[in-house]
Amino acid sequence: LEGSLKPGEKLPPERELAEHFGVSRPSLREAIQKLAARGLLTSRQGGGTFVSEQLNNSYSDPLLERLARHGEFNLDLLEFRDALEGIAAYYAALRATPADKAMLKTRFEALEESYRHPDRASDPMREARADAAFHLAIAEAGHNVLLLHTMRGLFHLLEKSIVANLAHLFEKPDSRDRLMDQHRALYDSIIAGHADEARTRAHEHLIFVEEGLLELERAETRAQRAQRRSQGLPEPRA
């Protein structure tokens, strides 16, 4: 529940777990059997015990494929992220432990590196993955299990959406620098413990992305309208 073990992750050996929790190995095995019966753990013959991959399937195929094809999917997801990530940033600023801050630093530095990477244009997933991982680290630092698991369920949606968003936004020359500045301001406010400011910075970042996408959509609509007029075609009915 707290998110320490991720879907697909292998549990430590029985002896280590039993010592960690201060219980006998038979008691530990009984607990593992109960968790497996509830679908939270899976055992592989000779391979150990793993957190169930099913925990990551809240927004997976075939729903993912249907959602991603929806005409306003990216804008809808940005609105949803605005609601979730603003409050996640707020709680992260209030509750982040030294370990959380160390992880945030690691994820932020990985994001910076992805922005500077010489092959970034040929590998858009690199930036998207680092971007999504940074925002997920904020949710982890907020110590709210519902927020965390909702964000984890959205992780693959986030990656796909961010790839599409970046492809559009990077058509504008200063977008990459502005996005990095926004991430840095968000990171700094969380590390400093300024909760209201962190929520504001998260909101400003997502509004910037949303407005950029809307501007590009309007430009594309104008271009299509101009092309129809030049060809003498009628305007489509609403």
PDB file of C-alpha atoms in Angstrom:
ATOM      1  CA  LEU A   1       0.000   0.000   0.000  1.00  0.00           C
ATOM      2  CA  GLU A   2       2.742   2.483   0.837  1.00  0.00           C
ATOM      3  CA  GLY A   3       4.377   1.856  -2.526  1.00  0.00           C
ATOM      4  CA  SER A   4       7.707   0.495  -1.267  1.00  0.00           C
ATOM      5  CA  LEU A   5       7.274  -2.575  -3.476  1.00  0.00           C
ATOM      6  CA  LYS A   6       6.301  -1.968  -7.092  1.00  0.00           C
ATOM      7  CA  PRO A   7       4.266  -4.222  -9.432  1.00  0.00           C
ATOM      8  CA  GLY A   8       6.512  -6.974 -10.769  1.00  0.00           C
ATOM      9  CA  GLU A   9       9.158  -6.469  -8.075  1.00  0.00           C
ATOM     10  CA  LYS A  10      10.644  -9.546  -6.420  1.00  0.00           C
ATOM     11  CA  LEU A  11      10.305  -9.872  -2.634  1.00  0.00           C
ATOM     12  CA  PRO A  12      13.456 -10.273  -0.538  1.00  0.00           C
ATOM     13  CA  PRO A  13      14.291 -13.837   0.613  1.00  0.00           C
ATOM     14  CA  GLU A  14      12.064 -15.370   3.309  1.00  0.00           C
ATOM     15  CA  ARG A  15      14.802 -15.317   5.956  1.00  0.00           C
ATOM     16  CA  GLU A  16      15.447 -11.604   5.389  1.00  0.00           C
ATOM     17  CA  LEU A  17      11.729 -10.767   5.507  1.00  0.00           C
ATOM     18  CA  ALA A  18      11.158 -12.818   8.657  1.00  0.00           C
ATOM     19  CA  GLU A  19      14.027 -11.055  10.424  1.00  0.00           C
ATOM     20  CA  HIS A  20      12.827  -7.657   9.225  1.00  0.00           C
ATOM     21  CA  PHE A  21       9.295  -8.167  10.610  1.00  0.00           C
ATOM     22  CA  GLY A  22      10.384 -10.137  13.671  1.00  0.00           C
ATOM     23  CA  VAL A  23       8.220 -13.177  12.888  1.00  0.00           C
ATOM     24  CA  SER A  24       8.829 -16.889  12.327  1.00  0.00           C
ATOM     25  CA  ARG A  25       9.232 -18.200   8.795  1.00  0.00           C
ATOM     26  CA  PRO A  26       6.003 -20.303   9.029  1.00  0.00           C
ATOM     27  CA  SER A  27       4.094 -17.116   9.967  1.00  0.00           C
ATOM     28  CA  LEU A  28       5.697 -15.294   7.065  1.00  0.00           C
ATOM     29  CA  ARG A  29       4.746 -18.077   4.630  1.00  0.00           C
ATOM     30  CA  GLU A  30       1.141 -17.950   5.868  1.00  0.00           C
ATOM     31  CA  ALA A  31       1.045 -14.183   5.249  1.00  0.00           C
ATOM     32  CA  ILE A  32       2.471 -14.649   1.751  1.00  0.00           C
ATOM     33  CA  GLN A  33      -0.148 -17.302   0.977  1.00  0.00           C
ATOM     34  CA  LYS A  34      -2.947 -14.955   2.091  1.00  0.00           C
ATOM     35  CA  LEU A  35      -1.598 -12.097  -0.023  1.00  0.00           C
ATOM     36  CA  ALA A  36      -1.263 -14.443  -3.000  1.00  0.00           C
ATOM     37  CA  ALA A  37      -4.886 -15.570  -2.527  1.00  0.00           C
ATOM     38  CA  ARG A  38      -5.940 -11.904  -2.707  1.00  0.00           C
ATOM     39  CA  GLY A  39      -4.048 -11.457  -5.969  1.00  0.00           C
ATOM     40  CA  LEU A  40      -1.373  -9.172  -4.514  1.00  0.00           C
ATOM     41  CA  LEU A  41       1.546 -11.614  -4.779  1.00  0.00           C
ATOM     42  CA  THR A  42       2.492 -14.340  -7.239  1.00  0.00           C
ATOM     43  CA  SER A  43       4.967 -17.181  -6.752  1.00  0.00           C
ATOM     44  CA  ARG A  44       7.126 -18.673  -9.486  1.00  0.00           C
ATOM     45  CA  GLN A  45       8.459 -22.188  -9.128  1.00  0.00           C
ATOM     46  CA  GLY A  46      12.094 -21.864  -8.151  1.00  0.00           C
ATOM     47  CA  GLY A  47      12.016 -18.126  -8.899  1.00  0.00           C
ATOM     48  CA  GLY A  48      10.708 -16.517  -5.734  1.00  0.00           C
ATOM     49  CA  THR A  49       7.709 -14.373  -4.868  1.00  0.00           C
ATOM     50  CA  PHE A  50       6.749 -11.212  -6.769  1.00  0.00           C
ATOM     51  CA  VAL A  51       4.329  -8.322  -6.387  1.00  0.00           C
ATOM     52  CA  SER A  52       1.522  -8.940  -8.884  1.00  0.00           C
ATOM     53  CA  GLU A  53       1.844  -7.170 -12.251  1.00  0.00           C
ATOM     54  CA  GLN A  54      -1.947  -6.816 -12.178  1.00  0.00           C
ATOM     55  CA  LEU A  55      -1.584  -3.914  -9.754  1.00  0.00           C
ATOM     56  CA  ASN A  56      -0.294  -1.860 -12.668  1.00  0.00           C
ATOM     57  CA  ASN A  57      -3.240  -2.588 -14.934  1.00  0.00           C
ATOM     58  CA  SER A  58      -5.721   0.111 -13.924  1.00  0.00           C
ATOM     59  CA  TYR A  59      -5.238   1.983 -17.209  1.00  0.00           C
ATOM     60  CA  SER A  60      -3.895  -0.735 -19.481  1.00  0.00           C
ATOM     61  CA  ASP A  61      -4.959  -2.282 -22.756  1.00  0.00           C
ATOM     62  CA  PRO A  62      -7.598  -2.455 -24.097  1.00  0.00           C
ATOM     63  CA  LEU A  63      -8.751   0.640 -22.186  1.00  0.00           C
ATOM     64  CA  LEU A  64      -5.430   2.395 -22.795  1.00  0.00           C
ATOM     65  CA  GLU A  65      -5.726   1.964 -26.542  1.00  0.00           C
ATOM     66  CA  ARG A  66      -9.288   3.308 -26.551  1.00  0.00           C
ATOM     67  CA  LEU A  67      -8.412   6.294 -24.359  1.00  0.00           C
ATOM     68  CA  ALA A  68      -5.315   7.210 -26.343  1.00  0.00           C
ATOM     69  CA  ARG A  69      -7.388   7.369 -29.565  1.00  0.00           C
ATOM     70  CA  HIS A  70      -9.951   9.735 -28.046  1.00  0.00           C
ATOM     71  CA  GLY A  71      -9.843  13.104 -29.800  1.00  0.00           C
ATOM     72  CA  GLU A  72      -9.276  15.185 -26.666  1.00  0.00           C
ATOM     73  CA  PHE A  73      -7.299  12.586 -24.728  1.00  0.00           C
ATOM     74  CA  ASN A  74      -4.179  14.681 -24.107  1.00  0.00           C
ATOM     75  CA  LEU A  75      -6.157  17.701 -22.894  1.00  0.00           C
ATOM     76  CA  ASP A  76      -8.373  15.550 -20.679  1.00  0.00           C
ATOM     77  CA  LEU A  77      -5.311  13.915 -19.148  1.00  0.00           C
ATOM     78  CA  LEU A  78      -3.708  17.308 -18.498  1.00  0.00           C
ATOM     79  CA  GLU A  79      -6.839  18.462 -16.649  1.00  0.00           C
ATOM     80  CA  PHE A  80      -6.810  15.261 -14.603  1.00  0.00           C
ATOM     81  CA  ARG A  81      -3.089  15.660 -13.873  1.00  0.00           C
ATOM     82  CA  ASP A  82      -3.660  19.266 -12.786  1.00  0.00           C
ATOM     83  CA  ALA A  83      -6.077  18.101 -10.086  1.00  0.00           C
ATOM     84  CA  LEU A  84      -3.888  15.209  -8.933  1.00  0.00           C
ATOM     85  CA  GLU A  85      -0.400  16.649  -9.208  1.00  0.00           C
ATOM     86  CA  GLY A  86      -1.187  19.967  -7.592  1.00  0.00           C
ATOM     87  CA  ILE A  87      -2.250  18.264  -4.378  1.00  0.00           C
ATOM     88  CA  ALA A  88       0.582  15.711  -4.686  1.00  0.00           C
ATOM     89  CA  ALA A  89       3.121  18.559  -4.863  1.00  0.00           C
ATOM     90  CA  TYR A  90       1.446  20.252  -1.889  1.00  0.00           C
ATOM     91  CA  TYR A  91       1.743  17.139   0.284  1.00  0.00           C
ATOM     92  CA  ALA A  92       5.251  16.349  -0.963  1.00  0.00           C
ATOM     93  CA  ALA A  93       6.410  19.768   0.250  1.00  0.00           C
ATOM     94  CA  LEU A  94       4.836  19.099   3.649  1.00  0.00           C
ATOM     95  CA  ARG A  95       5.799  15.456   4.112  1.00  0.00           C
ATOM     96  CA  ALA A  96       8.916  14.613   2.098  1.00  0.00           C
ATOM     97  CA  THR A  97      11.499  12.767   4.189  1.00  0.00           C
ATOM     98  CA  PRO A  98      15.271  13.008   3.596  1.00  0.00           C
ATOM     99  CA  ALA A  99      15.028   9.762   1.592  1.00  0.00           C
ATOM    100  CA  ASP A 100      12.188  11.215  -0.510  1.00  0.00           C
ATOM    101  CA  LYS A 101      14.210  14.364  -1.179  1.00  0.00           C
ATOM    102  CA  ALA A 102      17.214  12.293  -2.209  1.00  0.00           C
ATOM    103  CA  MET A 103      15.030  10.390  -4.698  1.00  0.00           C
ATOM    104  CA  LEU A 104      13.519  13.634  -5.994  1.00  0.00           C
ATOM    105  CA  LYS A 105      17.034  14.975  -6.535  1.00  0.00           C
ATOM    106  CA  THR A 106      18.012  11.839  -8.446  1.00  0.00           C
ATOM    107  CA  ARG A 107      14.910  11.996 -10.653  1.00  0.00           C
ATOM    108  CA  PHE A 108      15.295  15.745 -11.255  1.00  0.00           C
ATOM    109  CA  GLU A 109      18.944  15.350 -12.262  1.00  0.00           C
ATOM    110  CA  ALA A 110      17.950  12.503 -14.621  1.00  0.00           C
ATOM    111  CA  LEU A 111      15.346  14.837 -16.152  1.00  0.00           C
ATOM    112  CA  GLU A 112      17.954  17.579 -16.607  1.00  0.00           C
ATOM    113  CA  GLU A 113      20.308  15.096 -18.236  1.00  0.00           C
ATOM    114  CA  SER A 114      17.593  13.927 -20.634  1.00  0.00           C
ATOM    115  CA  TYR A 115      17.010  17.537 -21.723  1.00  0.00           C
ATOM    116  CA  ARG A 116      20.713  17.994 -22.446  1.00  0.00           C
ATOM    117  CA  HIS A 117      21.283  14.565 -24.043  1.00  0.00           C
ATOM    118  CA  PRO A 118      22.706  14.856 -27.584  1.00  0.00           C
ATOM    119  CA  ASP A 119      20.380  12.116 -28.903  1.00  0.00           C
ATOM    120  CA  ARG A 120      17.196  13.557 -27.403  1.00  0.00           C
ATOM    121  CA  ALA A 121      15.635  14.262 -30.808  1.00  0.00           C
ATOM    122  CA  SER A 122      16.007  10.638 -31.924  1.00  0.00           C
ATOM    123  CA  ASP A 123      14.722   9.181 -28.635  1.00  0.00           C
ATOM    124  CA  PRO A 124      11.680  11.163 -27.407  1.00  0.00           C
ATOM    125  CA  MET A 125      10.825   8.390 -24.946  1.00  0.00           C
ATOM    126  CA  ARG A 126      13.995   9.206 -22.975  1.00  0.00           C
ATOM    127  CA  GLU A 127      12.653  12.624 -21.979  1.00  0.00           C
ATOM    128  CA  ALA A 128       9.109  11.367 -21.528  1.00  0.00           C
ATOM    129  CA  ARG A 129      10.254   8.583 -19.212  1.00  0.00           C
ATOM    130  CA  ALA A 130      12.394  10.952 -17.132  1.00  0.00           C
ATOM    131  CA  ASP A 131       9.575  13.519 -17.030  1.00  0.00           C
ATOM    132  CA  ALA A 132       6.983  10.958 -15.876  1.00  0.00           C
ATOM    133  CA  ALA A 133       9.413   9.468 -13.320  1.00  0.00           C
ATOM    134  CA  PHE A 134      10.017  12.908 -11.799  1.00  0.00           C
ATOM    135  CA  HIS A 135       6.287  13.522 -11.368  1.00  0.00           C
ATOM    136  CA  LEU A 136       5.837  10.017  -9.941  1.00  0.00           C
ATOM    137  CA  ALA A 137       8.585  10.724  -7.380  1.00  0.00           C
ATOM    138  CA  ILE A 138       6.573  13.755  -6.249  1.00  0.00           C
ATOM    139  CA  ALA A 139       3.520  11.535  -5.716  1.00  0.00           C
ATOM    140  CA  GLU A 140       5.680   9.084  -3.727  1.00  0.00           C
ATOM    141  CA  ALA A 141       6.958  11.929  -1.543  1.00  0.00           C
ATOM    142  CA  GLY A 142       3.377  13.022  -0.782  1.00  0.00           C
ATOM    143  CA  HIS A 143       2.735   9.841   1.263  1.00  0.00           C
ATOM    144  CA  ASN A 144      -0.889   9.519   0.197  1.00  0.00           C
ATOM    145  CA  VAL A 145      -1.517   5.951  -0.936  1.00  0.00           C
ATOM    146  CA  LEU A 146      -4.529   6.778  -3.136  1.00  0.00           C
ATOM    147  CA  LEU A 147      -2.643   9.518  -4.977  1.00  0.00           C
ATOM    148  CA  LEU A 148       0.402   7.302  -5.366  1.00  0.00           C
ATOM    149  CA  HIS A 149      -1.386   4.273  -6.802  1.00  0.00           C
ATOM    150  CA  THR A 150      -3.524   6.420  -9.101  1.00  0.00           C
ATOM    151  CA  MET A 151      -0.358   8.048 -10.445  1.00  0.00           C
ATOM    152  CA  ARG A 152       1.332   4.660 -10.828  1.00  0.00           C
ATOM    153  CA  GLY A 153      -1.684   3.351 -12.696  1.00  0.00           C
ATOM    154  CA  LEU A 154      -1.389   6.351 -15.020  1.00  0.00           C
ATOM    155  CA  PHE A 155       2.369   5.996 -15.531  1.00  0.00           C
ATOM    156  CA  HIS A 156       2.231   4.426 -19.003  1.00  0.00           C
ATOM    157  CA  LEU A 157      -0.489   6.863 -20.045  1.00  0.00           C
ATOM    158  CA  LEU A 158       1.744   9.696 -18.825  1.00  0.00           C
ATOM    159  CA  GLU A 159       4.705   8.501 -20.880  1.00  0.00           C
ATOM    160  CA  LYS A 160       2.659   8.286 -24.084  1.00  0.00           C
ATOM    161  CA  SER A 161       0.966  11.620 -23.447  1.00  0.00           C
ATOM    162  CA  ILE A 162       4.225  13.380 -22.609  1.00  0.00           C
ATOM    163  CA  VAL A 163       5.837  12.111 -25.831  1.00  0.00           C
ATOM    164  CA  ALA A 164       2.965  13.660 -27.813  1.00  0.00           C
ATOM    165  CA  ASN A 165       3.043  16.877 -25.776  1.00  0.00           C
ATOM    166  CA  LEU A 166       6.793  17.357 -26.137  1.00  0.00           C
ATOM    167  CA  ALA A 167       6.691  16.686 -29.874  1.00  0.00           C
ATOM    168  CA  HIS A 168       4.228  19.558 -30.259  1.00  0.00           C
ATOM    169  CA  LEU A 169       5.713  21.945 -27.723  1.00  0.00           C
ATOM    170  CA  PHE A 170       9.284  21.612 -28.965  1.00  0.00           C
ATOM    171  CA  GLU A 171       8.185  23.118 -32.262  1.00  0.00           C
ATOM    172  CA  LYS A 172       8.438  26.430 -30.377  1.00  0.00           C
ATOM    173  CA  PRO A 173      12.101  27.401 -29.891  1.00  0.00           C
ATOM    174  CA  ASP A 174      12.054  28.323 -26.185  1.00  0.00           C
ATOM    175  CA  SER A 175       9.726  25.559 -24.960  1.00  0.00           C
ATOM    176  CA  ARG A 176      12.416  23.140 -23.740  1.00  0.00           C
ATOM    177  CA  ASP A 177      14.088  25.807 -21.585  1.00  0.00           C
ATOM    178  CA  ARG A 178      10.769  27.006 -20.181  1.00  0.00           C
ATOM    179  CA  LEU A 179       9.687  23.478 -19.281  1.00  0.00           C
ATOM    180  CA  MET A 180      12.991  22.838 -17.524  1.00  0.00           C
ATOM    181  CA  ASP A 181      12.652  26.116 -15.595  1.00  0.00           C
ATOM    182  CA  GLN A 182       9.153  25.076 -14.505  1.00  0.00           C
ATOM    183  CA  HIS A 183      10.356  21.673 -13.319  1.00  0.00           C
ATOM    184  CA  ARG A 184      13.222  23.317 -11.435  1.00  0.00           C
ATOM    185  CA  ALA A 185      10.859  25.782  -9.718  1.00  0.00           C
ATOM    186  CA  LEU A 186       8.555  22.906  -8.745  1.00  0.00           C
ATOM    187  CA  TYR A 187      11.472  20.867  -7.414  1.00  0.00           C
ATOM    188  CA  ASP A 188      12.905  23.816  -5.440  1.00  0.00           C
ATOM    189  CA  SER A 189       9.568  24.641  -3.798  1.00  0.00           C
ATOM    190  CA  ILE A 190       9.083  21.007  -2.654  1.00  0.00           C
ATOM    191  CA  ILE A 191      12.628  20.732  -1.298  1.00  0.00           C
ATOM    192  CA  ALA A 192      12.148  24.043   0.545  1.00  0.00           C
ATOM    193  CA  GLY A 193       8.872  22.808   2.069  1.00  0.00           C
ATOM    194  CA  HIS A 194       6.735  25.577   0.546  1.00  0.00           C
ATOM    195  CA  ALA A 195       3.478  23.670   0.072  1.00  0.00           C
ATOM    196  CA  ASP A 196       1.245  26.381  -1.434  1.00  0.00           C
ATOM    197  CA  GLU A 197       4.001  27.462  -3.789  1.00  0.00           C
ATOM    198  CA  ALA A 198       4.600  23.852  -4.877  1.00  0.00           C
ATOM    199  CA  ARG A 199       0.914  23.432  -5.747  1.00  0.00           C
ATOM    200  CA  THR A 200       1.005  26.704  -7.714  1.00  0.00           C
ATOM    201  CA  ARG A 201       4.150  25.668  -9.605  1.00  0.00           C
ATOM    202  CA  ALA A 202       2.580  22.320 -10.569  1.00  0.00           C
ATOM    203  CA  HIS A 203      -0.529  24.144 -11.820  1.00  0.00           C
ATOM    204  CA  GLU A 204       1.508  26.697 -13.799  1.00  0.00           C
ATOM    205  CA  HIS A 205       3.516  23.941 -15.466  1.00  0.00           C
ATOM    206  CA  LEU A 206       0.472  21.976 -16.615  1.00  0.00           C
ATOM    207  CA  ILE A 207      -1.384  25.114 -17.731  1.00  0.00           C
ATOM    208  CA  PHE A 208       1.634  26.058 -19.867  1.00  0.00           C
ATOM    209  CA  VAL A 209       1.543  22.638 -21.549  1.00  0.00           C
ATOM    210  CA  GLU A 210      -2.230  22.795 -22.038  1.00  0.00           C
ATOM    211  CA  GLU A 211      -2.163  26.307 -23.496  1.00  0.00           C
ATOM    212  CA  GLY A 212       0.665  25.310 -25.828  1.00  0.00           C
ATOM    213  CA  LEU A 213      -1.324  22.359 -27.157  1.00  0.00           C
ATOM    214  CA  LEU A 214      -4.464  24.460 -27.594  1.00  0.00           C
ATOM    215  CA  GLU A 215      -2.488  27.117 -29.469  1.00  0.00           C
ATOM    216  CA  LEU A 216      -1.076  24.505 -31.832  1.00  0.00           C
ATOM    217  CA  GLU A 217      -4.535  22.988 -32.379  1.00  0.00           C
ATOM    218  CA  ARG A 218      -5.941  26.423 -33.231  1.00  0.00           C
ATOM    219  CA  ALA A 219      -3.067  27.054 -35.658  1.00  0.00           C
ATOM    220  CA  GLU A 220      -3.723  23.696 -37.338  1.00  0.00           C
ATOM    221  CA  THR A 221      -7.446  24.472 -37.616  1.00  0.00           C
ATOM    222  CA  ARG A 222      -6.680  27.857 -39.216  1.00  0.00           C
ATOM    223  CA  ALA A 223      -4.301  26.203 -41.676  1.00  0.00           C
ATOM    224  CA  GLN A 224      -6.938  23.620 -42.669  1.00  0.00           C
ATOM    225  CA  ARG A 225      -9.573  26.356 -43.076  1.00  0.00           C
ATOM    226  CA  ALA A 226      -7.252  28.402 -45.284  1.00  0.00           C
ATOM    227  CA  GLN A 227      -6.507  25.351 -47.427  1.00  0.00           C
ATOM    228  CA  ARG A 228     -10.224  24.618 -47.892  1.00  0.00           C
ATOM    229  CA  ARG A 229     -10.875  28.222 -48.919  1.00  0.00           C
ATOM    230  CA  SER A 230      -8.020  28.183 -51.408  1.00  0.00           C
ATOM    231  CA  GLN A 231      -9.524  25.052 -52.968  1.00  0.00           C
ATOM    232  CA  GLY A 232     -13.055  26.472 -52.952  1.00  0.00           C
ATOM    233  CA  LEU A 233     -14.327  23.779 -50.572  1.00  0.00           C
ATOM    234  CA  PRO A 234     -17.278  24.425 -48.211  1.00  0.00           C
ATOM    235  CA  GLU A 235     -16.729  24.678 -44.467  1.00  0.00           C
ATOM    236  CA  PRO A 236     -17.649  21.443 -42.597  1.00  0.00           C
ATOM    237  CA  ARG A 237     -20.897  21.605 -40.624  1.00  0.00           C
ATOM    238  CA  ALA A 238     -20.667  21.463 -36.813  1.00  0.00           C
TER     239      ALA A 238
END
